[in-house]
Short mmCIF file of C-alpha atoms in Angstrom, two decimals:
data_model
loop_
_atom_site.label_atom_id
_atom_site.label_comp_id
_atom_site.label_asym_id
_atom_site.label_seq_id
_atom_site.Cartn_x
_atom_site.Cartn_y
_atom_site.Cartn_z
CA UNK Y 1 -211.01 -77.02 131.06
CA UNK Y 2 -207.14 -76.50 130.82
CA UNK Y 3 -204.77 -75.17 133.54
CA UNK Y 4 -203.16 -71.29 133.14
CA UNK Y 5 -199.99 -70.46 135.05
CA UNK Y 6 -198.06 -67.45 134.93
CA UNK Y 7 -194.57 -67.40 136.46
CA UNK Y 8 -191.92 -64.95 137.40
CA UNK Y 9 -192.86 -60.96 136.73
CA UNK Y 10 -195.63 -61.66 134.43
CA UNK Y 11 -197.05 -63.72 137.85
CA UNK Y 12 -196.17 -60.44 140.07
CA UNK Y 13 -197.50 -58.35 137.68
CA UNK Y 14 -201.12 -60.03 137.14
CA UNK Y 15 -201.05 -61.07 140.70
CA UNK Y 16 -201.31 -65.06 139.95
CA UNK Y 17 -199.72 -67.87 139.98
CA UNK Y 18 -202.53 -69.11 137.32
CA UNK Y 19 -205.99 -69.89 137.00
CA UNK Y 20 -208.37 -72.89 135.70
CA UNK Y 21 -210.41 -71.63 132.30
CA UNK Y 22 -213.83 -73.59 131.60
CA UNK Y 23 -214.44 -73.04 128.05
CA UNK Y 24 -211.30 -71.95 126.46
CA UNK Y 25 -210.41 -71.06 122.77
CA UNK Y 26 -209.17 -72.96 119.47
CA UNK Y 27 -205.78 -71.78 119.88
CA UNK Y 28 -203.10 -70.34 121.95
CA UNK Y 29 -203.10 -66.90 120.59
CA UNK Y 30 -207.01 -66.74 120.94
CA UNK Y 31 -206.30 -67.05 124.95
CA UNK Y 32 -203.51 -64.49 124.61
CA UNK Y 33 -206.03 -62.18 123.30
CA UNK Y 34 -209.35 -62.77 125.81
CA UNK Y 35 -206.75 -62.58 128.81
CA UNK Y 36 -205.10 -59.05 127.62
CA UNK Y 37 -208.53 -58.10 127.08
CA UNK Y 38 -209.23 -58.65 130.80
CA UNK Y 39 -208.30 -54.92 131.74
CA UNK Y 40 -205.34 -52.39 131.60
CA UNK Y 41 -203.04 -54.33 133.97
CA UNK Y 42 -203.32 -57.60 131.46
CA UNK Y 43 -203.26 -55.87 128.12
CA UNK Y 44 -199.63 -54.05 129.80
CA UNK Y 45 -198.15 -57.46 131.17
CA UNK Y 46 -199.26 -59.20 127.66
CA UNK Y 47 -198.08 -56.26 125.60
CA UNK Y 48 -194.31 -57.08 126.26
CA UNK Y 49 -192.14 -60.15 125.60
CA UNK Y 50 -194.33 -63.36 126.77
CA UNK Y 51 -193.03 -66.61 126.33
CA UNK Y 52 -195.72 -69.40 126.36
CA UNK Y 53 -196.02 -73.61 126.46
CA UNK Y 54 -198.01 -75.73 125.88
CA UNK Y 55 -197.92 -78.94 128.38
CA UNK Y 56 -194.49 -77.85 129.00
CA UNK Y 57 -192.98 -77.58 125.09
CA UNK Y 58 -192.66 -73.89 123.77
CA UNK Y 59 -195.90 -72.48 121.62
CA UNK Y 60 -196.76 -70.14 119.52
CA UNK Y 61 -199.86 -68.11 118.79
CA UNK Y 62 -200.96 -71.02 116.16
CA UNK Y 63 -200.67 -73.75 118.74
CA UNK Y 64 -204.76 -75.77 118.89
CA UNK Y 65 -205.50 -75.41 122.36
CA UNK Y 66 -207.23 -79.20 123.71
CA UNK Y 67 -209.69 -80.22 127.03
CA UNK Y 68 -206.92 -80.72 129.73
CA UNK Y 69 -203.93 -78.86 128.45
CA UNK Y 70 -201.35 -76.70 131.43
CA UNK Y 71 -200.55 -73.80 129.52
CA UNK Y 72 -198.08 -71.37 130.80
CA UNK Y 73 -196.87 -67.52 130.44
CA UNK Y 74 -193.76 -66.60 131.23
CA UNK Y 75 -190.90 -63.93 130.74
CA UNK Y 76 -188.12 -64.38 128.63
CA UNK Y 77 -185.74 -66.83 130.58
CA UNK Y 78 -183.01 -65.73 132.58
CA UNK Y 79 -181.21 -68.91 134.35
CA UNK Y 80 -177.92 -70.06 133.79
CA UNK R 1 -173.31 -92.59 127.68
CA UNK R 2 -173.72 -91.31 131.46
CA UNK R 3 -176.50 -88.51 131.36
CA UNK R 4 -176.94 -86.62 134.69
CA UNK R 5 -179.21 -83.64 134.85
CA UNK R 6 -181.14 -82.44 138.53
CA UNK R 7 -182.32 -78.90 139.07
CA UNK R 8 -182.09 -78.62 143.09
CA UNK R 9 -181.93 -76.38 145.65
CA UNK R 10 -178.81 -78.49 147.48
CA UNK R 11 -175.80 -77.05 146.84
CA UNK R 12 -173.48 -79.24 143.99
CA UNK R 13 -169.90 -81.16 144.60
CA UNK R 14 -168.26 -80.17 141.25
CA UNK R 15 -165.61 -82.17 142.16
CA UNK R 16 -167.47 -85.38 142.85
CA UNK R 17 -169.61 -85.02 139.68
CA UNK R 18 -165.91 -84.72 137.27
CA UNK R 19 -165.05 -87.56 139.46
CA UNK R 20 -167.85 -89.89 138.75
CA UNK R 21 -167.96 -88.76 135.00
CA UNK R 22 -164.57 -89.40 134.35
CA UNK R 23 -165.10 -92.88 135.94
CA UNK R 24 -168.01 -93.74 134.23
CA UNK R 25 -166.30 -94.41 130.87
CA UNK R 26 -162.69 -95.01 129.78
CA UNK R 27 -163.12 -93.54 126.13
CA UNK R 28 -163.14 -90.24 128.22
CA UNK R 29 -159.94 -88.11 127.43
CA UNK R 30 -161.50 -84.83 128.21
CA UNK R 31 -164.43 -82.70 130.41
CA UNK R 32 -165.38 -79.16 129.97
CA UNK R 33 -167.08 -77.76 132.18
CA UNK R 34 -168.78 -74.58 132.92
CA UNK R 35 -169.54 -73.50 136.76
CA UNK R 36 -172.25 -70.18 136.60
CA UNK R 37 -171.47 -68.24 140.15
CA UNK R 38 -173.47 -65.67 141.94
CA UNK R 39 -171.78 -62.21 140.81
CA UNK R 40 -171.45 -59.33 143.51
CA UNK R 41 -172.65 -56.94 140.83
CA UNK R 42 -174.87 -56.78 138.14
CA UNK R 43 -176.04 -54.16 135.73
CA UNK R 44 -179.74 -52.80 137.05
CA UNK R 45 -181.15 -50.70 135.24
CA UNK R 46 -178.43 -49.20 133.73
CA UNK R 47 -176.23 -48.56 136.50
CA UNK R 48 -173.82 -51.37 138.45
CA UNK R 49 -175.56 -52.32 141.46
CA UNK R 50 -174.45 -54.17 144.33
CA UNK R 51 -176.18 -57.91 144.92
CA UNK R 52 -176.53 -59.37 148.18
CA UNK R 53 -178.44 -62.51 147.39
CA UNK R 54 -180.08 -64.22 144.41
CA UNK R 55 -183.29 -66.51 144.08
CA UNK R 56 -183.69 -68.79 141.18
CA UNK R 57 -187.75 -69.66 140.28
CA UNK R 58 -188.65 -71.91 137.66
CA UNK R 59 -191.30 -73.76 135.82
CA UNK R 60 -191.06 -77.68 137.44
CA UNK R 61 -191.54 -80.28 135.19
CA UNK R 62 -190.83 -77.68 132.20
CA UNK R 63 -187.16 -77.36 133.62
CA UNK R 64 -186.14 -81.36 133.39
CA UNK R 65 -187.65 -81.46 130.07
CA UNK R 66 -186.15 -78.67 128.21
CA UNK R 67 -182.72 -79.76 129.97
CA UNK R 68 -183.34 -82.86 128.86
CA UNK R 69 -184.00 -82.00 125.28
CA UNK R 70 -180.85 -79.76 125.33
CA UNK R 71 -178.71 -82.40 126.26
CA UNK R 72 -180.08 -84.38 123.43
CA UNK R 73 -179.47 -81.93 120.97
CA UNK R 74 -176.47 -81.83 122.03
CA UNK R 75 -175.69 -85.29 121.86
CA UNK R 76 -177.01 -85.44 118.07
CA UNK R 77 -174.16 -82.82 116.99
CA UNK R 78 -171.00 -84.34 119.19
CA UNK R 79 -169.42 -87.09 119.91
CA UNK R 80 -169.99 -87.25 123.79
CA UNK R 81 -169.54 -89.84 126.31
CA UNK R 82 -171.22 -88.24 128.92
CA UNK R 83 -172.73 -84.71 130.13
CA UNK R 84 -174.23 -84.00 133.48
CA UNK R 85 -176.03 -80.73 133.87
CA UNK R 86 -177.44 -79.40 137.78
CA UNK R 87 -179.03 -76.27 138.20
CA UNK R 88 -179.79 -75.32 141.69
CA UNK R 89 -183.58 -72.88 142.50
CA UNK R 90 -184.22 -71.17 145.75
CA UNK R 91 -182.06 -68.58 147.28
CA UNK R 92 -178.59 -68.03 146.46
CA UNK R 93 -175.68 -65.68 148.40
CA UNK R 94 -172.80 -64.18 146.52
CA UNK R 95 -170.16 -66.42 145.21
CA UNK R 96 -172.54 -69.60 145.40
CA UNK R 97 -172.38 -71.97 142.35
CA UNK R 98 -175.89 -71.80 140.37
CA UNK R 99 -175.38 -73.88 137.41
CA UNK R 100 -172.55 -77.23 136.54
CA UNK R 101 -172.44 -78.16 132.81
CA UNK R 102 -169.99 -80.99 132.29
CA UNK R 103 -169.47 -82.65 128.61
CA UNK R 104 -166.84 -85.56 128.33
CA UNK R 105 -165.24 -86.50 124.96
CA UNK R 106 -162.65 -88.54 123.84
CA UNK R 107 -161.52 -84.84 122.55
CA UNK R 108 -161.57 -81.51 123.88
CA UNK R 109 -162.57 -79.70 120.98
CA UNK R 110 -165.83 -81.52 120.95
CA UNK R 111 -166.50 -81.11 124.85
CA UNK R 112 -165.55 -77.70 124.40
CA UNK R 113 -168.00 -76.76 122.13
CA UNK R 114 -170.82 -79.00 123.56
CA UNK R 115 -170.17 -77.36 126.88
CA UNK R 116 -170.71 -73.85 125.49
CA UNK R 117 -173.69 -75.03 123.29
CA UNK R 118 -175.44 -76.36 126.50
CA UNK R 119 -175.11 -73.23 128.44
CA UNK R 120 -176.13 -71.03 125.28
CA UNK R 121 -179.56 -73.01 124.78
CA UNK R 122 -180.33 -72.73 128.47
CA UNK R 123 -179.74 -69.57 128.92
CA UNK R 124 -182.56 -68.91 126.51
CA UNK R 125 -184.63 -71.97 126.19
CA UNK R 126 -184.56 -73.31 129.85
CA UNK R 127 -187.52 -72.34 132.27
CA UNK R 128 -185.58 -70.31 135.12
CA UNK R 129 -185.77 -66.69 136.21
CA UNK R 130 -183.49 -64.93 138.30
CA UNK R 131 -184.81 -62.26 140.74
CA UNK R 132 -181.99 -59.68 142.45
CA UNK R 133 -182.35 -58.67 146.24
CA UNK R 134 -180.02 -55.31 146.62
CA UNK R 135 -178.62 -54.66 150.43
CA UNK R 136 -181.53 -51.99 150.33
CA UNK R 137 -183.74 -54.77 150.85
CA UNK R 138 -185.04 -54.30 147.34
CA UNK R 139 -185.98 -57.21 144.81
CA UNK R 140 -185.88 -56.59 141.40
CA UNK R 141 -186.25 -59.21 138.24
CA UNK R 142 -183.16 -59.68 136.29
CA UNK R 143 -183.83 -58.63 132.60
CA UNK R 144 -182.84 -61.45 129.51
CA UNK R 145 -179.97 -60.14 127.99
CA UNK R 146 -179.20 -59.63 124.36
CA UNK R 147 -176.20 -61.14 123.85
CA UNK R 148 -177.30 -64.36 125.68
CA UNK R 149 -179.79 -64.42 122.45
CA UNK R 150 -177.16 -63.46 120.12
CA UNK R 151 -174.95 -66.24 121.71
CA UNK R 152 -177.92 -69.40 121.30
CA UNK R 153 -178.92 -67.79 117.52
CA UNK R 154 -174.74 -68.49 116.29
CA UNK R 155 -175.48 -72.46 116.97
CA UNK R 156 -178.41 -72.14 114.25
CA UNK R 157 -176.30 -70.47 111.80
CA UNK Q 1 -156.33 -61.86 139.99
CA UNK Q 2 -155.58 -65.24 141.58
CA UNK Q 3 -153.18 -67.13 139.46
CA UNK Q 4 -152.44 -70.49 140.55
CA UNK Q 5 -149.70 -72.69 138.52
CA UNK Q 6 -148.47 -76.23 139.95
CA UNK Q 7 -147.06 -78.87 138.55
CA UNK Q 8 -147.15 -81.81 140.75
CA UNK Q 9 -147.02 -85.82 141.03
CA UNK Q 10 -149.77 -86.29 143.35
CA UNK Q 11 -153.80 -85.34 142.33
CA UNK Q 12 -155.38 -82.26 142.71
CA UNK Q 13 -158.61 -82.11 143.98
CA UNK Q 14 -160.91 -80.00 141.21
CA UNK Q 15 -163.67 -79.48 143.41
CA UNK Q 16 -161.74 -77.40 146.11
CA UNK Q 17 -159.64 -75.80 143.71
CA UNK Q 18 -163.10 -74.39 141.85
CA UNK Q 19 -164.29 -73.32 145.09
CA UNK Q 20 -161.05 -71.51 146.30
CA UNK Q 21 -161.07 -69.75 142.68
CA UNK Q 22 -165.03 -68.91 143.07
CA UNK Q 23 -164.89 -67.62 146.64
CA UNK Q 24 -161.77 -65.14 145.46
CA UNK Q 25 -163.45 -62.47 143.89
CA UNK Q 26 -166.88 -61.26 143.85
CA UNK Q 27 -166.96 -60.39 140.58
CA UNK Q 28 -166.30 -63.66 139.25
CA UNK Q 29 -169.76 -65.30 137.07
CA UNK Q 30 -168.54 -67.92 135.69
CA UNK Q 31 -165.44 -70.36 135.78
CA UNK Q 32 -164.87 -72.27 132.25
CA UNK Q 33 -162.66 -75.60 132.99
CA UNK Q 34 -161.11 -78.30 131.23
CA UNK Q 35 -159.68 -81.45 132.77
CA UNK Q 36 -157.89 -84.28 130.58
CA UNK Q 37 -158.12 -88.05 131.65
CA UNK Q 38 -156.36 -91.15 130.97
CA UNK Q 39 -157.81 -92.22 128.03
CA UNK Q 40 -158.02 -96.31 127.97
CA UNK Q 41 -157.49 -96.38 124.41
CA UNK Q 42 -155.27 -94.66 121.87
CA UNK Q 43 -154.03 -94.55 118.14
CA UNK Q 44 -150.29 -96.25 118.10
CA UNK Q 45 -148.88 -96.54 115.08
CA UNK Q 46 -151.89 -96.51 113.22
CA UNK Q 47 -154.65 -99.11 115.42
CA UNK Q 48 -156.16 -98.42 118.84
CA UNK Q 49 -154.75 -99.89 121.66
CA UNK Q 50 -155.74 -100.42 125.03
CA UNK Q 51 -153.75 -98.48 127.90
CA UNK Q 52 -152.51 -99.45 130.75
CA UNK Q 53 -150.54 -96.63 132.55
CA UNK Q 54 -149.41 -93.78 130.93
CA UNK Q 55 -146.22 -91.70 132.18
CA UNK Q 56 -145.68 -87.70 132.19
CA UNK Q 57 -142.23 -86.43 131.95
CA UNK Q 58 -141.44 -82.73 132.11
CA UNK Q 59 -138.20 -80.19 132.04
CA UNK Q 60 -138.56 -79.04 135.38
CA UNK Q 61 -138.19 -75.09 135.43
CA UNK Q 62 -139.05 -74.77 131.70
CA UNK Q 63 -142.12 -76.06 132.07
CA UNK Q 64 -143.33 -73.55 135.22
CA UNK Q 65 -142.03 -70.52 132.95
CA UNK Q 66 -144.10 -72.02 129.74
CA UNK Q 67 -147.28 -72.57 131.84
CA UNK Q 68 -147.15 -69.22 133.85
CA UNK Q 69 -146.21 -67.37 130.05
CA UNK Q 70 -149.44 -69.15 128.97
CA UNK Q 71 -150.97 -67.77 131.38
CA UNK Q 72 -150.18 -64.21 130.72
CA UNK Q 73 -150.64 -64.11 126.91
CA UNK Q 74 -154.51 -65.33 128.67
CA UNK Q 75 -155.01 -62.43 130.84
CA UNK Q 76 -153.70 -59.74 128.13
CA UNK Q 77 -156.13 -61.30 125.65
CA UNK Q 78 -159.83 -61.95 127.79
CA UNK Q 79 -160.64 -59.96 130.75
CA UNK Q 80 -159.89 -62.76 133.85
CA UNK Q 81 -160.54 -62.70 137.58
CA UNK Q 82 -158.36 -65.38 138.22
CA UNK Q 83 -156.76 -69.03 136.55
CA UNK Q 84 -155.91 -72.29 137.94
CA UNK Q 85 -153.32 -74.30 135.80
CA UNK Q 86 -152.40 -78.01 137.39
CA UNK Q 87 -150.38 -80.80 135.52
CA UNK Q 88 -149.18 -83.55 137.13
CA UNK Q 89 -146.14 -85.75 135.74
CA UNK Q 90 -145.12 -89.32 136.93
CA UNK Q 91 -147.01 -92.91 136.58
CA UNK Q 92 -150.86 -92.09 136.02
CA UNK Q 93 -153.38 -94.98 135.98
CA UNK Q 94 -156.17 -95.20 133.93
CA UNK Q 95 -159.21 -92.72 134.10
CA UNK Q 96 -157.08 -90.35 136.49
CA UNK Q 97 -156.88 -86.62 135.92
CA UNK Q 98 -153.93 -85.35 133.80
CA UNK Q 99 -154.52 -81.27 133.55
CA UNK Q 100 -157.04 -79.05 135.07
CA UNK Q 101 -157.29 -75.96 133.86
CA UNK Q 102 -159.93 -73.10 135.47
CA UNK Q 103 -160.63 -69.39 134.03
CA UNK Q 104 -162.66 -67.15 135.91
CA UNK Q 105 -164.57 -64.40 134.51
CA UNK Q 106 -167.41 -61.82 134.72
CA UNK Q 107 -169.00 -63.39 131.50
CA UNK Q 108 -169.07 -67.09 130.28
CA UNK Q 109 -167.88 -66.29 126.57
CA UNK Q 110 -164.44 -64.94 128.23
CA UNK Q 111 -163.74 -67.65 130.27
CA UNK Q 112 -164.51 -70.59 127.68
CA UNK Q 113 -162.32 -68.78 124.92
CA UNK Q 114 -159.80 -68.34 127.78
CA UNK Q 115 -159.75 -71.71 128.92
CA UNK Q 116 -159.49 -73.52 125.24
CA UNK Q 117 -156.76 -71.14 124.49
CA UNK Q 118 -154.83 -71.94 127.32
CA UNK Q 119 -155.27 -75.61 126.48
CA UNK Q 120 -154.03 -75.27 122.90
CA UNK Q 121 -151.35 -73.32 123.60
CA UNK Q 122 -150.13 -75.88 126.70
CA UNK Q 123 -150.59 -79.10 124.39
CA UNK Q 124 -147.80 -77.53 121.78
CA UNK Q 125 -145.50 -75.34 123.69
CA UNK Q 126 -145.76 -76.39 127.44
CA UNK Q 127 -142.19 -79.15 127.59
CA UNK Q 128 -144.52 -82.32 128.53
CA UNK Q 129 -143.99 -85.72 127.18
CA UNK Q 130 -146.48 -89.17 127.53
CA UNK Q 131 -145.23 -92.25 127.10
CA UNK Q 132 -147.81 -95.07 127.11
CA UNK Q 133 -147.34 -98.43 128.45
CA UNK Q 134 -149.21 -101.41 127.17
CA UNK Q 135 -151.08 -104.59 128.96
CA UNK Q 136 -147.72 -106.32 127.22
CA UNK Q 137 -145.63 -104.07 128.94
CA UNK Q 138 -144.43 -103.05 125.90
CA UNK Q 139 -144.16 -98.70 126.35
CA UNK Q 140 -143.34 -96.21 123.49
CA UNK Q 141 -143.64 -92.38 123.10
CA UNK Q 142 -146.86 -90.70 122.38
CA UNK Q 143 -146.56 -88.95 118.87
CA UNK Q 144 -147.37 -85.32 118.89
CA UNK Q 145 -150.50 -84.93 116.96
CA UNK Q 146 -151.34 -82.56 114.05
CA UNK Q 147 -154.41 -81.45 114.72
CA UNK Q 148 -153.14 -80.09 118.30
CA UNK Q 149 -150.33 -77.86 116.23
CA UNK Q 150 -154.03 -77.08 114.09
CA UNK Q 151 -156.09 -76.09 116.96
CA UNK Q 152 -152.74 -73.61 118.45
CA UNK Q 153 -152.31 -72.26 115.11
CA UNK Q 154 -156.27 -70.93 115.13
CA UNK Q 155 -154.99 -67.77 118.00
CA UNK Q 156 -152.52 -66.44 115.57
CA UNK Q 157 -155.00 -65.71 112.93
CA UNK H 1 -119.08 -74.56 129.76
CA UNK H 2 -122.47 -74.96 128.69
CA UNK H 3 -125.01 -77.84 130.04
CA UNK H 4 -127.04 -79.45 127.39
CA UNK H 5 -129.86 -81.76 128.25
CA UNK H 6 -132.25 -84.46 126.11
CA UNK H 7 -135.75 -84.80 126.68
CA UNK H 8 -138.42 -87.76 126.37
CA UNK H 9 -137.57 -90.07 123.33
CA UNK H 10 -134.76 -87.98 121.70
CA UNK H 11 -132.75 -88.86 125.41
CA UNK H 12 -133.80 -92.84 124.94
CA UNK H 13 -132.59 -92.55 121.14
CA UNK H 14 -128.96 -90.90 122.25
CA UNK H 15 -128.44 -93.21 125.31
CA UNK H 16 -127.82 -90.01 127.28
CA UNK H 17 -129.83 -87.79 129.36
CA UNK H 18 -127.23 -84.54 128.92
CA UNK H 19 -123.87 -83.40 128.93
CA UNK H 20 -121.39 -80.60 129.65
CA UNK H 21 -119.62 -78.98 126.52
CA UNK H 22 -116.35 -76.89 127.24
CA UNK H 23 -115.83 -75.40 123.85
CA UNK H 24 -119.72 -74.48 122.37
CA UNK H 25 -120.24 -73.55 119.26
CA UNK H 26 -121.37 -69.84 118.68
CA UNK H 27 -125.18 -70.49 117.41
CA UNK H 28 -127.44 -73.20 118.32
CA UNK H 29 -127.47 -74.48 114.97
CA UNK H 30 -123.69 -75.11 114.84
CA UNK H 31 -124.25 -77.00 117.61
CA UNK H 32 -127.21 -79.07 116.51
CA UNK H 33 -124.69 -79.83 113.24
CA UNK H 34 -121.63 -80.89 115.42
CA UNK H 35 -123.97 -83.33 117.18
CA UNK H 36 -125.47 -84.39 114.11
CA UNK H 37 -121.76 -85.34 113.27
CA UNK H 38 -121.18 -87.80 115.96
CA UNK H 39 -122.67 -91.12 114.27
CA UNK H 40 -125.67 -92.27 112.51
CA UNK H 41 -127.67 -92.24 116.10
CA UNK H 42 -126.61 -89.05 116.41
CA UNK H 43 -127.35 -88.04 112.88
CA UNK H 44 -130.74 -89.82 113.04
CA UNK H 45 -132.43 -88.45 116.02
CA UNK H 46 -131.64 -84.46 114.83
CA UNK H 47 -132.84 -85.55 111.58
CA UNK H 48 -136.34 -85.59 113.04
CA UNK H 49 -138.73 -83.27 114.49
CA UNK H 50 -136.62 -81.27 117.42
CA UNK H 51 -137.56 -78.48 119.70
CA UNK H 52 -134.66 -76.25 120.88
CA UNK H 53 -134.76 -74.42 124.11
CA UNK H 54 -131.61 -72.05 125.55
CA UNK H 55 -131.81 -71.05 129.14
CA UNK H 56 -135.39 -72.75 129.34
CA UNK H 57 -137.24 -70.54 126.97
CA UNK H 58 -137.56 -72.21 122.92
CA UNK H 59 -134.85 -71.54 120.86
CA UNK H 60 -133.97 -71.67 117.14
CA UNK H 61 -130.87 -71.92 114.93
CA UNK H 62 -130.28 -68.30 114.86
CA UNK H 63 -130.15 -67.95 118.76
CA UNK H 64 -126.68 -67.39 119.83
CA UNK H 65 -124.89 -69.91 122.95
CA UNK H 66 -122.81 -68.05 125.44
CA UNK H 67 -120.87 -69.32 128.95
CA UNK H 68 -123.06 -71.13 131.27
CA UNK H 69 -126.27 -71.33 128.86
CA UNK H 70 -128.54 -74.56 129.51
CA UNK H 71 -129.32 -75.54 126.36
CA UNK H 72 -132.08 -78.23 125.77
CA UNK H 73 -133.28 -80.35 123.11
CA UNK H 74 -136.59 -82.21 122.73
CA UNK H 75 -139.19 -84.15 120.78
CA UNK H 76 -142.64 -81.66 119.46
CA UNK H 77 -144.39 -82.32 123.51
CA UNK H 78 -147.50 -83.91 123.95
CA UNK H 79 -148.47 -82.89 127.77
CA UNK H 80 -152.47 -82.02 128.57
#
């Protein structure tokens, strides 16, 4: 199992602040892909610039997903 | 080597945080310091909008780490004595201070620089987003802006 | 545009004056500063020495004109809501505030190039002069140094 | 009349903070030279490094010295 969480627009536009996934993939951009395949509203929100992390470093597409990792989506950051 | 860094939603003392940095070590000749402040206006869309307040989400435990790394990376390339970096979250009202960034050196070219490297990486790298409420009521999400990228990519070069 | 200039024996207070600077105009979004501090150590005649006190002398009038001409040659060249410029002169202990210079402006990169300008162009031109006493109580003149006359000569380019 | 004044270690190497001169040369330079003239102390401490300033704004040789100009001379600063 590993945590999801999606902040900022990308939460308003999926409508969650994240979600627990049982049995997920190998890697990071194998998640990307079964969550934009969810419906229109995920494939749009995924299609755009998404930032991710893995247990709270930056990831890409090739990072190995593990049993207990907090992944999170996010929009490109705007602080500061 | 003092190294401060909080992300709050208390409003900061600037003055009390130069005060204690410049105490903290004696081989301190010089602080820069950026303060980021709640505009009146931004760009929305296009057009110049009015703002009437500001809220600041991010991504806890994500935020003190990247800071942290920041400041590190910092560290590694100058000379510093100290930095302290705050960032408050929550809601914000016009003119309100959002961000401190202080670096002390025994120069000021060095602070200068570190100061301005600090706020280029987390304007990019740190977990925060921004989200604009106009005097219409309406909320809209502040877009990332190119030349913040364009600013971070010249420290790589 | 607020301009501030003072040039005054007792401290300033860098804190309030950030806070009077960000409350002045809305479209302020960031305020670049630099403050200088007693160093406890410096080169003299070749080795570091400890410091004791260190005292400012000025030409009273010339240096008001130099500071607020600084100033201007600022605001013609980065687009500035508003600049705070204090020195103080007299008997300064160790660790206390020297110079506190504040630029205000819509956009960080502004105010940061603003504020290091204003600094290089004060350390060469503005008529200060340190003189450094010593836990002997010996006291001798600070030397100019070169690489200030280096780091003015970088805004004529 | 003009009023000429020493600064920071150039007044501690000349003994003397200022002075009035009745007759002024018609340049700055001249006058630098017939101070020069005065004695080795004299000669010594415009040998160095000086910054010239007439009617408090900097100065060179070339500038010209007319009735009631304050005329000032001091080491390269080192304020900030």
């Amino acid at each position: 199992m590993i945590r999801v969480m999606y902040f900022a627009r990308l939460r308003d536009q999926l409508g969650s602040p994240g979600e627990q996934i049982e049995a997920p993939p190998a890697t990071l951009g194998a998640l990307v892909d079964q969550l934009a395949a969810r419906g229109d509203d995920w494939a749009e929100a995924f299609s755009g610039s998404v930032l991710m992390a893995v247990n709270q470093e930056m990831a890409d597409r090739d990072t190995p997903l593990a049993e207990g990792d907090e992944v999170a989506f996010f929009p490109p950051v705007t602080g500061g | 080597m003092r190294v401060h860094i909080a992300v709050q939603t208390d409003p900061f003392d600037s003055g009390a945080e130069i005060a204690r940095l410049a105490a903290s070590n004696h081989a301190i000749g010089g602080i820069a310091s950026f303060i980021g402040v709640v505009r009146g206006h931004n760009r929305v869309g296009g057009r110049e909008a009015e703002i009437s307040t500001l809220t600041l989400e991010h991504y806890p435990g994500m935020t003190e780490k990247a800071l942290a790394r920041i400041v590190d990376s910092a560290c590694e390339r100058w000379p510093l004595q100290g930095v302290t970096v705050i960032h408050r979250v929550g809601e914000l009202q016009l003119g309100e201070p959002i961000v401190l960034v202080l670096t002390a050196s025994a120069h000021r070219q060095a602070a200068f620089e570190a100061c301005e490297y600090i706020m280029d990486i987390l304007k990019t790298e740190a977990p925060f987003w921004k989200k604009e409420r106009l005097p219409d009521g309406s909320e809209r999400w502040v877009d990332a802006r190119e030349t913040d990228s364009e600013a971070a990519a010249r420290w790589l070069r």
